[in-house]
Amino acid sequence: MNNYLSILKKYWGYDSFRGIQSEIIESIGAGHDTLGLMPTGGGKSITFQVPALAMDGICIVITPLIALMKDQVAHLRKLHIRAAAIHSGLTHEQTMAVLDNCVYGGVKILYISPERLSSELFQVKLKHMNVSFVTVDEAHCISQWGYDFRPSYLEIAKIRHIVNVPILALTATATPKVIDDIQEKLGTVDNKDSFNVFRMSFERKNLAYIVRNVADKYDYLLNLLNSVEGCAIIYVRSRQRTKEIADFLIKNNISALSYHAGLENMIRDQRQREWHDNRVRVMVATNAFGMGIDKPDVRLVIHIDCPDSLEAYFQEAGRAGRDGKRSYAVLLFNGNDTTKLLRRVADTFPEKDYIRKVYEHLAYFYQIALGSGYNTYHEFGIDKFCHTFKHFPLQVDSALTILARAGYIEYGEERENRARVRFITGRDDLYLLNSLNYNENKVITSLLRSYSGLFTDYGYIDESFIAQQTELSPQDVYQVLKGLDSKHIISFIPQRKTPYIRYTRSREEMSRLVFPPEIYSERKKQYEERVKEVIEYATNNSICRSRQLLKYFGEKSSHDCHQCDVCQALESGDSGKEEIKSIKGKILNILSDDKFHSAEEIKKIKVPFELLDRALEDLLYEEDIYLKDGLFIKA
């Protein structure tokens, strides 16, 4: 442990580890498969970065977000730690250079997306790497019972057949069922229960969970932002709502930006920097603004639209107060939200006949005959498809997702195409131009030195590489390229994320499509249960919000948080906490004979019905008593 502590002090300046960090580090350092359950802000990255530096070889970190990779690599390099990342933004030559560095020992920590694991090139190079251990970040993504299941995560277990090294799985949101599934999916064939599991309490003592039932959410939002100072995130469900609410806040003198996956990468990066650097107070975002946000001083996280799982809510709410100071997670909820949540079940799991119809229309869309189409790629314009066949985008997206899980297609919602450039002006004419400014000359010089063939055809470029060569910011490079395009010197196609379809089987008869229970009916049932849990959380005004969340994640808490809206109402009203506690004691006394008792017997306690009802619900929630066939008994 002394070696680990000296590394922590040398690179991060800390004298000691926090929470369960040391237990996780010692476990993976000793070669054991390890699962760490740590809430947002718990310091997950330290648990793999420190042992990676202490052990021989390279640590491979699997994470789903390119932005997170880039940020962590940049941070580690500032600390003079040899880190690198492989992602879709790299050219083939750049990818080869990174992989060769890994083989020859020039990299200590390699970040990679799960989709890249199945690459033949990566697997060939992996055989020649000295790997110390593999880290799986956001490990809940591997579980089909998790809220954010990603099929690409299933590829992770396959690399154990290439490199026999321990795995460190990390997550901030996992129910007991998901925890079991993570171990099964990542465990070795011989021993799927080989993981050392370390749990850090998910309780956030500085974070007040608030639910407000309000009809006019916009009006309440303004009052809330004017009452609580500091940086804020507002989560909504749709891209259009991000702009609407950001514009609404700006009109009311509150600085705000919108953020969603449909924005160009450069714009998203710029807006995140402005918010991170406190030049803008509020970020209005979809859940695309999520993992990897490293801003400790967020005072407010507000959900105007209700998430469809408590896992998603807990993770997003947990981005408030990472500095340990008092912060608030506020959910605005009313009767309309219940209706919308229940409707999402039907939208997310449309009828099987509808899914078959979408499959058939997809074949018409691409003119694919029965028995053909295998392994063909097609760009997918969902708006055009829906207009052609009179569908709604949300249901089409869900149908394609289910078809992908069933193995008929591969549906990539965010296949990133790198930026492309072609010179319109001839090479000789280019040198005669006198209207170019200093930055334009630098960018053109970089393009000519770094890329060939741009005068005859489009070529892929890396804007961050050009920025590095020209010593401009990526945003400045982007603006220069746009300016050169408007002057008709180059044709510039910005990088974008294009949905695509790949047929993983030849086209089938519509009637022959099969959707196994684990693909459709079981997942639909689980989704219904998650939605009901959210509604229960939002409408249960008797149990401390923190305790409700902790119980959902398998952590029993016997004390209230004293700061959520439920606790505040109980402690400030006539029905104070001490009175509830006294009533609970009287109920337990009646049930102390370990026999079943009717509600009528319990009602003999002479207290207001509302207080008795709250005390009973509290005891049932804590599993101190049970209810069977309308009768109560002590646990």
XYZ file of C-alpha atoms in Angstrom:
635
model
C 0.000 0.000 0.000
C 2.908 2.373 0.603
C 3.780 2.211 -3.098
C 0.200 3.113 -4.040
C 0.198 6.006 -1.575
C 3.455 7.385 -2.927
C 2.015 7.322 -6.482
C -1.137 9.062 -5.255
C 0.948 11.763 -3.577
C 3.357 12.198 -6.501
C 0.780 12.610 -9.258
C -2.389 13.811 -7.530
C -1.065 15.442 -4.364
C -3.328 13.523 -1.963
C -2.043 11.987 1.268
C -4.687 9.268 1.562
C -7.376 7.412 -0.365
C -11.103 8.050 0.041
C -13.837 5.560 0.887
C -13.241 2.163 -0.691
C -10.526 3.301 -3.112
C -7.736 1.529 -1.225
C -9.666 -1.770 -0.997
C -10.358 -1.758 -4.741
C -6.730 -0.881 -5.574
C -5.333 -3.620 -3.340
C -7.740 -6.179 -4.803
C -6.942 -5.479 -8.473
C -3.250 -5.088 -7.602
C -3.300 -8.608 -6.142
C -4.729 -9.960 -9.407
C -8.363 -10.456 -8.370
C -11.386 -9.687 -10.547
C -12.896 -6.680 -8.784
C -16.221 -4.859 -8.876
C -16.396 -1.374 -7.398
C -19.732 0.311 -6.717
C -19.131 4.010 -6.169
C -21.537 6.933 -6.467
C -20.937 9.785 -8.898
C -18.037 11.823 -7.550
C -16.659 8.903 -5.535
C -13.281 8.950 -7.278
C -13.548 5.971 -9.644
C -10.670 6.982 -11.910
C -8.115 6.856 -9.082
C -8.942 3.166 -8.507
C -7.493 2.153 -11.877
C -5.028 4.945 -12.607
C -2.960 4.372 -9.450
C -2.543 0.576 -9.823
C -1.922 1.049 -13.563
C 1.164 3.115 -12.701
C 2.270 0.673 -9.999
C 2.056 -2.479 -12.151
C 4.128 -3.613 -15.113
C 2.466 -3.351 -18.493
C -0.483 -1.426 -19.846
C -3.942 -0.928 -18.354
C -6.748 -0.996 -20.938
C -9.736 1.158 -19.984
C -13.034 0.484 -21.767
C -15.386 3.451 -21.704
C -18.325 4.419 -23.951
C -17.695 8.139 -24.402
C -15.104 9.631 -26.744
C -15.308 13.002 -24.962
C -14.502 11.304 -21.654
C -11.515 9.524 -23.210
C -10.102 12.749 -24.624
C -10.545 14.650 -21.357
C -8.928 11.964 -19.218
C -6.019 11.437 -21.625
C -5.374 15.194 -21.736
C -5.481 15.379 -17.930
C -3.128 12.411 -17.481
C -0.642 13.791 -19.991
C -0.519 17.059 -18.053
C 0.573 14.910 -15.098
C 3.276 13.375 -17.345
C 1.516 10.011 -17.404
C 1.773 8.133 -20.711
C -1.882 7.812 -21.743
C -3.570 7.390 -25.115
C -6.989 6.722 -26.625
C -8.282 4.925 -29.703
C -11.551 6.241 -31.118
C -13.301 6.880 -34.411
C -11.782 10.359 -34.717
C -8.318 8.916 -35.478
C -6.977 8.107 -38.909
C -5.756 4.589 -39.647
C -2.168 5.806 -39.407
C -2.793 7.444 -36.021
C -4.498 4.294 -34.720
C -1.559 2.168 -35.854
C 0.884 4.520 -34.153
C -1.017 4.299 -30.831
C -1.245 0.498 -31.019
C 2.465 0.148 -31.817
C 3.278 2.381 -28.827
C 1.173 0.074 -26.676
C 2.995 -3.011 -27.960
C 6.447 -1.493 -27.353
C 5.653 -0.151 -23.889
C 5.183 3.511 -24.721
C 1.722 3.705 -23.121
C 0.649 2.939 -19.533
C -3.094 3.606 -19.834
C -5.043 3.034 -23.052
C -8.659 4.193 -23.385
C -10.798 2.404 -25.952
C -14.501 2.157 -26.783
C -16.213 -1.255 -26.531
C -17.037 -1.164 -30.252
C -13.312 -1.244 -31.106
C -12.706 -4.479 -29.185
C -14.049 -6.632 -32.019
C -11.655 -5.015 -34.525
C -9.324 -7.631 -36.022
C -6.488 -5.098 -35.977
C -6.917 -4.417 -32.269
C -7.154 -8.111 -31.387
C -3.976 -8.904 -33.339
C -2.068 -6.112 -31.594
C -3.540 -7.062 -28.207
C -1.819 -10.466 -28.377
C 1.538 -8.682 -28.345
C 0.773 -6.241 -25.506
C 1.880 -6.721 -21.914
C -1.506 -6.003 -20.286
C -1.630 -5.544 -16.504
C -5.432 -5.493 -16.166
C -8.595 -4.357 -17.948
C -10.884 -1.678 -16.517
C -14.550 -1.598 -17.537
C -16.034 1.816 -16.767
C -19.834 2.233 -16.652
C -19.995 -1.545 -16.181
C -23.789 -1.543 -15.791
C -23.928 -1.137 -19.597
C -23.083 -4.843 -19.932
C -26.290 -5.970 -18.214
C -29.434 -6.434 -20.283
C -31.329 -5.717 -17.051
C -29.626 -2.344 -16.671
C -31.157 0.953 -17.772
C -28.385 1.693 -20.288
C -27.636 -1.706 -21.858
C -25.194 -1.573 -24.778
C -24.711 -4.761 -26.816
C -21.132 -3.740 -27.668
C -20.209 -4.294 -24.007
C -20.787 -8.030 -24.500
C -17.593 -8.072 -26.585
C -15.531 -7.360 -23.465
C -15.646 -10.906 -22.113
C -14.166 -12.224 -25.388
C -10.824 -10.507 -24.829
C -10.277 -12.730 -21.786
C -9.530 -15.471 -24.293
C -6.732 -13.288 -25.701
C -5.225 -11.862 -22.510
C -5.567 -13.700 -19.201
C -5.616 -10.709 -16.852
C -7.929 -9.533 -14.058
C -10.853 -7.213 -14.733
C -11.820 -4.145 -12.711
C -15.494 -3.265 -13.265
C -16.731 0.133 -12.050
C -20.209 1.632 -11.921
C -22.125 4.332 -10.089
C -25.587 2.873 -10.675
C -26.447 -0.796 -10.300
C -29.309 -2.668 -8.657
C -28.581 -6.051 -6.986
C -29.801 -7.860 -10.130
C -27.482 -5.837 -12.357
C -24.550 -6.459 -9.991
C -25.057 -10.220 -10.367
C -25.329 -9.859 -14.142
C -22.084 -7.854 -14.383
C -20.197 -10.623 -12.586
C -21.722 -13.313 -14.763
C -21.019 -11.497 -18.035
C -17.431 -10.555 -17.142
C -16.475 -13.566 -15.026
C -14.255 -16.362 -16.255
C -15.843 -19.506 -17.664
C -14.479 -21.578 -14.792
C -15.555 -19.216 -12.039
C -18.240 -16.613 -12.654
C -18.336 -15.715 -8.943
C -14.662 -14.774 -8.793
C -15.203 -11.033 -8.228
C -14.277 -9.220 -5.057
C -17.164 -6.783 -4.631
C -16.684 -3.478 -2.810
C -19.604 -1.190 -2.107
C -19.438 2.452 -1.168
C -22.616 3.861 0.302
C -24.684 5.638 -2.326
C -25.864 8.119 0.299
C -25.088 11.738 -0.580
C -25.335 13.646 2.701
C -24.834 17.047 1.074
C -27.467 16.491 -1.633
C -31.116 17.309 -0.946
C -33.564 15.390 -3.160
C -36.695 17.442 -3.815
C -39.898 16.560 -5.687
C -42.291 19.396 -6.484
C -45.767 18.856 -7.878
C -46.290 21.988 -9.945
C -48.611 22.798 -12.814
C -46.499 25.621 -14.299
C -42.995 24.192 -14.470
C -41.508 27.209 -16.254
C -42.642 29.631 -13.566
C -41.334 27.362 -10.807
C -38.054 26.948 -12.684
C -37.479 30.707 -12.667
C -38.268 30.975 -8.961
C -35.910 28.099 -8.198
C -32.993 29.534 -10.176
C -33.542 32.948 -8.590
C -33.610 31.400 -5.108
C -30.565 29.108 -5.336
C -27.278 30.595 -6.458
C -24.683 28.785 -8.503
C -24.221 26.631 -11.556
C -27.109 24.439 -12.750
C -28.029 21.639 -15.154
C -31.594 21.254 -16.437
C -32.458 17.892 -17.969
C -35.188 17.511 -20.589
C -36.267 14.679 -22.900
C -36.132 16.264 -26.354
C -33.624 18.267 -28.375
C -36.233 20.894 -29.203
C -36.965 21.459 -25.492
C -33.294 22.220 -24.786
C -33.436 25.264 -27.067
C -36.926 26.351 -25.959
C -35.998 26.385 -22.279
C -32.566 27.947 -22.853
C -34.238 30.764 -24.846
C -36.851 31.170 -22.098
C -34.146 31.554 -19.445
C -32.151 34.030 -21.541
C -35.284 36.182 -21.987
C -35.561 36.200 -18.200
C -31.964 37.343 -17.711
C -30.479 33.951 -16.802
C -27.519 32.913 -18.960
C -28.097 29.492 -20.505
C -27.018 27.171 -23.330
C -28.623 24.143 -24.937
C -26.865 20.811 -25.453
C -27.858 17.601 -27.249
C -26.368 14.852 -29.409
C -27.532 16.466 -32.653
C -25.115 19.384 -32.342
C -21.797 19.271 -34.154
C -18.937 18.064 -31.952
C -17.129 21.389 -32.046
C -20.232 23.249 -30.895
C -20.872 20.755 -28.099
C -17.270 21.047 -26.913
C -17.418 24.831 -27.006
C -20.669 24.992 -25.041
C -19.430 22.544 -22.444
C -16.277 24.639 -21.959
C -18.281 27.859 -21.562
C -20.465 26.236 -18.916
C -17.544 24.500 -17.212
C -15.616 27.783 -17.005
C -18.666 29.578 -15.487
C -19.113 31.898 -18.456
C -22.667 30.519 -18.657
C -24.656 29.561 -15.583
C -27.199 26.993 -16.847
C -26.871 24.073 -19.243
C -30.202 22.815 -20.609
C -29.559 19.330 -21.927
C -30.766 15.907 -22.898
C -29.094 12.906 -21.306
C -26.346 13.275 -23.956
C -24.825 15.697 -21.424
C -23.784 13.065 -18.975
C -20.928 10.758 -18.088
C -17.547 12.343 -17.617
C -18.715 15.791 -16.518
C -16.040 16.805 -14.054
C -17.439 19.993 -12.532
C -17.533 19.940 -8.740
C -19.533 23.110 -8.033
C -22.916 22.298 -9.613
C -25.449 23.518 -7.068
C -28.651 22.520 -8.867
C -29.715 19.623 -11.076
C -33.310 20.073 -12.217
C -35.388 17.516 -14.100
C -38.253 19.225 -15.930
C -39.021 15.992 -17.771
C -39.052 12.798 -15.769
C -36.423 10.110 -16.533
C -37.718 6.589 -17.179
C -35.543 4.896 -14.544
C -34.268 5.637 -11.064
C -30.783 4.622 -12.242
C -30.779 7.434 -14.804
C -32.243 9.889 -12.293
C -29.722 8.980 -9.578
C -26.764 9.309 -11.921
C -27.912 12.634 -13.383
C -28.931 14.058 -10.008
C -25.560 12.969 -8.628
C -23.778 15.519 -10.776
C -24.760 18.142 -8.214
C -22.538 18.880 -5.238
C -19.485 16.827 -6.076
C -17.443 19.289 -4.003
C -19.305 18.152 -0.877
C -21.194 21.419 -0.416
C -24.959 21.695 -0.013
C -26.710 21.135 -3.347
C -30.147 20.239 -4.678
C -31.599 17.668 -7.066
C -35.106 18.790 -7.987
C -37.676 16.760 -9.915
C -40.661 18.725 -11.251
C -43.549 16.271 -11.499
C -47.294 16.373 -12.058
C -50.103 14.146 -13.260
C -49.153 14.623 -16.910
C -45.773 13.048 -16.206
C -47.401 9.820 -15.039
C -49.317 9.610 -18.314
C -46.181 10.359 -20.340
C -44.126 7.740 -18.495
C -46.718 5.027 -19.063
C -46.935 6.007 -22.735
C -43.182 5.517 -23.070
C -43.645 1.797 -22.450
C -45.740 1.485 -25.614
C -43.340 3.735 -27.542
C -40.263 1.803 -26.407
C -41.829 -1.616 -26.997
C -44.221 -1.279 -29.935
C -46.353 -4.274 -30.934
C -44.488 -7.104 -32.668
C -46.581 -6.736 -35.827
C -45.555 -3.083 -36.004
C -41.871 -4.069 -35.689
C -42.338 -6.552 -38.545
C -43.937 -3.806 -40.642
C -40.954 -1.487 -40.047
C -38.611 -4.309 -41.109
C -40.611 -4.781 -44.311
C -40.664 -1.059 -45.063
C -36.914 -0.896 -44.472
C -36.413 -3.450 -47.237
C -38.634 -1.393 -49.574
C -36.667 1.720 -48.598
C -33.360 0.164 -49.703
C -34.822 -2.035 -52.480
C -33.566 -5.248 -50.870
C -35.076 -8.483 -52.194
C -35.885 -11.557 -50.078
C -32.755 -13.586 -49.394
C -30.368 -10.729 -50.174
C -28.848 -7.734 -48.382
C -26.490 -9.620 -46.046
C -23.692 -7.412 -44.657
C -24.737 -4.340 -46.661
C -24.387 -0.892 -45.053
C -26.928 1.890 -45.581
C -27.064 5.436 -44.239
C -30.384 5.863 -42.493
C -32.332 9.101 -42.680
C -35.083 8.518 -40.165
C -37.064 11.631 -41.143
C -37.186 10.620 -44.800
C -38.098 7.027 -43.864
C -40.935 8.163 -41.582
C -42.255 10.601 -44.196
C -42.192 7.906 -46.895
C -44.024 5.235 -44.880
C -46.090 7.417 -42.493
C -44.342 6.371 -39.287
C -43.398 8.277 -36.122
C -39.633 8.547 -35.383
C -39.815 7.403 -31.756
C -41.584 4.126 -32.557
C -39.329 3.497 -35.587
C -36.226 4.009 -33.450
C -37.564 1.523 -30.871
C -38.514 -1.019 -33.555
C -35.037 -0.853 -35.118
C -33.416 -1.231 -31.694
C -35.442 -4.410 -31.047
C -34.626 -5.742 -34.534
C -30.941 -5.156 -33.747
C -31.176 -7.000 -30.437
C -32.877 -9.879 -32.231
C -29.927 -10.093 -34.618
C -31.576 -9.100 -37.908
C -29.793 -5.775 -38.351
C -27.116 -3.622 -36.812
C -28.494 -0.193 -35.976
C -25.899 2.449 -35.249
C -27.464 5.618 -33.954
C -24.184 7.513 -33.825
C -21.704 6.332 -36.405
C -19.298 9.226 -36.549
C -18.037 10.433 -39.920
C -14.858 12.476 -39.713
C -14.619 15.901 -41.299
C -13.731 15.994 -45.009
C -12.082 18.632 -47.185
C -11.481 19.090 -50.926
C -9.735 22.064 -52.504
C -11.892 23.866 -55.088
C -9.201 26.384 -55.986
C -6.363 24.881 -58.037
C -2.908 24.558 -56.495
C -1.395 27.249 -58.723
C -4.292 29.663 -58.125
C -4.060 29.051 -54.384
C -0.610 30.592 -54.180
C -1.840 33.715 -56.025
C -4.487 34.509 -53.406
C -3.774 37.694 -51.470
C -6.990 37.838 -49.444
C -6.097 35.147 -46.898
C -5.553 36.203 -43.295
C -2.878 34.823 -40.969
C -4.968 31.974 -39.508
C -6.280 30.940 -42.929
C -2.723 30.677 -44.253
C -1.709 28.543 -41.263
C -4.623 26.144 -41.720
C -4.076 25.803 -45.484
C -0.372 25.173 -44.924
C -1.214 22.454 -42.390
C -3.685 20.821 -44.798
C -1.146 20.774 -47.627
C 1.641 19.368 -45.441
C -0.466 16.733 -43.656
C -2.808 15.393 -46.324
C -2.373 14.417 -49.960
C -4.873 14.201 -52.804
C -7.116 17.026 -51.564
C -7.089 18.725 -54.977
C -8.588 15.679 -56.706
C -11.021 14.282 -54.115
C -12.379 14.671 -50.589
C -9.998 13.573 -47.852
C -10.669 12.900 -44.176
C -9.031 15.363 -41.800
C -8.558 15.562 -38.047
C -9.388 19.065 -36.804
C -7.720 18.509 -33.425
C -4.483 17.484 -35.220
C -4.617 20.646 -37.360
C -5.231 22.671 -34.201
C -2.138 21.139 -32.635
C -0.013 21.930 -35.715
C -1.253 25.500 -36.107
C -1.394 26.257 -32.363
C -5.010 27.362 -32.791
C -7.945 26.137 -30.739
C -10.133 23.414 -32.334
C -12.982 25.935 -32.450
C -10.795 28.445 -34.305
C -9.795 25.759 -36.828
C -13.452 24.918 -37.369
C -14.332 28.586 -37.973
C -11.408 29.016 -40.395
C -12.490 25.940 -42.380
C -16.067 27.247 -42.528
C -14.735 30.621 -43.718
C -12.589 29.039 -46.439
C -15.656 27.086 -47.556
C -17.740 30.280 -47.816
C -14.962 31.845 -49.959
C -15.115 28.791 -52.269
C -11.465 27.976 -51.651
C -12.304 24.585 -50.189
C -15.375 22.410 -49.837
C -15.674 21.543 -46.128
C -17.969 18.803 -44.789
C -17.967 18.980 -40.964
C -17.799 15.814 -38.930
C -21.231 14.487 -38.125
C -22.936 11.520 -36.629
C -24.916 9.576 -39.191
C -27.329 6.776 -38.248
C -26.775 3.647 -40.274
C -28.275 0.211 -40.891
C -26.294 -2.946 -41.579
C -28.091 -6.167 -42.441
C -26.547 -8.902 -40.287
C -28.707 -11.497 -42.050
C -30.216 -11.758 -45.492
C -33.710 -10.289 -45.683
C -36.302 -12.596 -44.113
C -40.006 -13.035 -44.722
C -41.813 -10.615 -42.414
C -43.847 -13.459 -40.888
C -40.681 -15.408 -39.997
C -39.244 -12.754 -37.666
C -38.880 -14.082 -34.118
C -38.456 -12.000 -30.957
C -37.396 -14.234 -28.030
C -38.653 -13.385 -24.503
C -35.249 -12.061 -23.405
C -35.366 -9.626 -26.343
C -38.951 -8.448 -26.049
C -41.407 -9.624 -23.371
C -38.955 -9.889 -20.462
C -37.307 -6.563 -21.265
C -40.701 -4.912 -21.673
C -41.765 -6.191 -18.247
C -38.540 -4.908 -16.703
C -39.010 -1.512 -18.349
C -42.582 -1.319 -17.010
C -41.250 -2.048 -13.513
C -38.600 0.677 -13.800
C -41.209 3.207 -14.911
C -43.456 2.257 -11.987
C -40.529 2.700 -9.590
C -40.034 6.257 -10.876
C -43.735 7.062 -10.431
C -43.669 5.556 -6.933
C -40.628 7.660 -6.020
C -42.202 10.856 -7.331
C -45.556 10.301 -5.606
C -44.469 8.714 -2.305
C -44.628 11.631 0.102
C -44.260 9.549 3.263
C -40.757 8.058 2.991
C -37.508 10.043 2.918
C -36.387 10.490 -0.708
C -32.825 9.428 0.068
C -34.016 6.228 1.738
C -36.236 5.435 -1.235
C -33.273 5.700 -3.611
C -30.922 3.766 -1.353
C -33.396 0.909 -1.010
C -33.775 0.701 -4.779
C -30.028 0.089 -5.053
C -30.112 -2.583 -2.353
C -28.840 -0.413 0.493
C -30.931 -0.306 3.638
C -30.896 2.926 5.616
C -32.565 3.312 9.000
C -32.201 7.101 9.180
C -33.808 9.959 7.299
C -31.783 12.565 5.425
C -33.515 15.526 7.192
C -33.205 17.664 4.041
C -35.487 16.265 1.306
C -39.011 17.636 0.806
C -40.556 14.667 2.644
C -38.349 15.060 5.703
C -38.861 18.803 5.764
C -42.641 18.385 5.615
C -42.657 15.803 8.392
C -40.363 17.754 10.668
C -41.973 21.162 10.165
C -45.627 20.085 10.359
C -47.804 18.931 13.250
C -46.812 15.352 12.488
C -43.221 15.611 13.609
C -40.635 12.887 13.376
C -40.666 12.094 17.092
C -44.410 11.479 17.043
C -44.067 9.100 14.090
C -41.278 7.294 15.928
C -43.491 6.905 19.009
C -46.350 5.451 16.943
C -43.992 2.983 15.278
C -42.927 1.777 18.722
C -46.572 1.216 19.733
C -47.261 -0.776 16.544
C -44.223 -2.985 17.124
C -45.356 -3.540 20.688
C -48.753 -4.841 19.477
C -46.992 -7.171 17.023
C -44.402 -8.368 19.539
C -46.312 -11.661 20.067
C -45.266 -12.718 16.512
C -48.906 -13.310 15.541
C -50.945 -11.836 12.691
C -52.990 -8.762 13.575
C -55.712 -7.015 11.619
C -55.746 -3.352 10.671
C -58.632 -2.868 13.108
C -56.412 -3.959 15.994
C -53.667 -1.573 14.901
C -56.186 1.299 14.664
C -56.858 0.963 18.400
C -53.802 3.160 18.847
C -55.501 6.502 19.447
C -53.661 8.725 16.985
C -54.745 10.585 13.833
C -55.211 8.209 10.900
C -52.716 10.122 8.738
C -49.932 9.631 11.287
C -50.801 5.951 11.775
C -50.769 5.397 8.023
C -47.339 7.048 7.695
C -45.928 4.958 10.562
C -47.228 1.709 9.008
C -45.817 2.614 5.590
C -42.472 3.431 7.194
C -42.309 0.070 9.009
C -43.297 -1.839 5.870
C -40.706 0.049 3.849
C -37.975 -0.768 6.383
C -39.164 -4.417 6.348
C -39.638 -4.332 10.113
C -43.170 -5.671 9.553
C -44.906 -7.591 6.765
C -48.417 -7.475 5.347
C -50.034 -10.727 4.189
C -53.689 -11.139 3.212
C -54.526 -7.864 4.935
C -52.866 -8.898 8.229
C -49.741 -7.454 9.843
C -46.931 -9.435 11.483
C -43.534 -8.480 12.877
C -40.550 -9.399 10.676
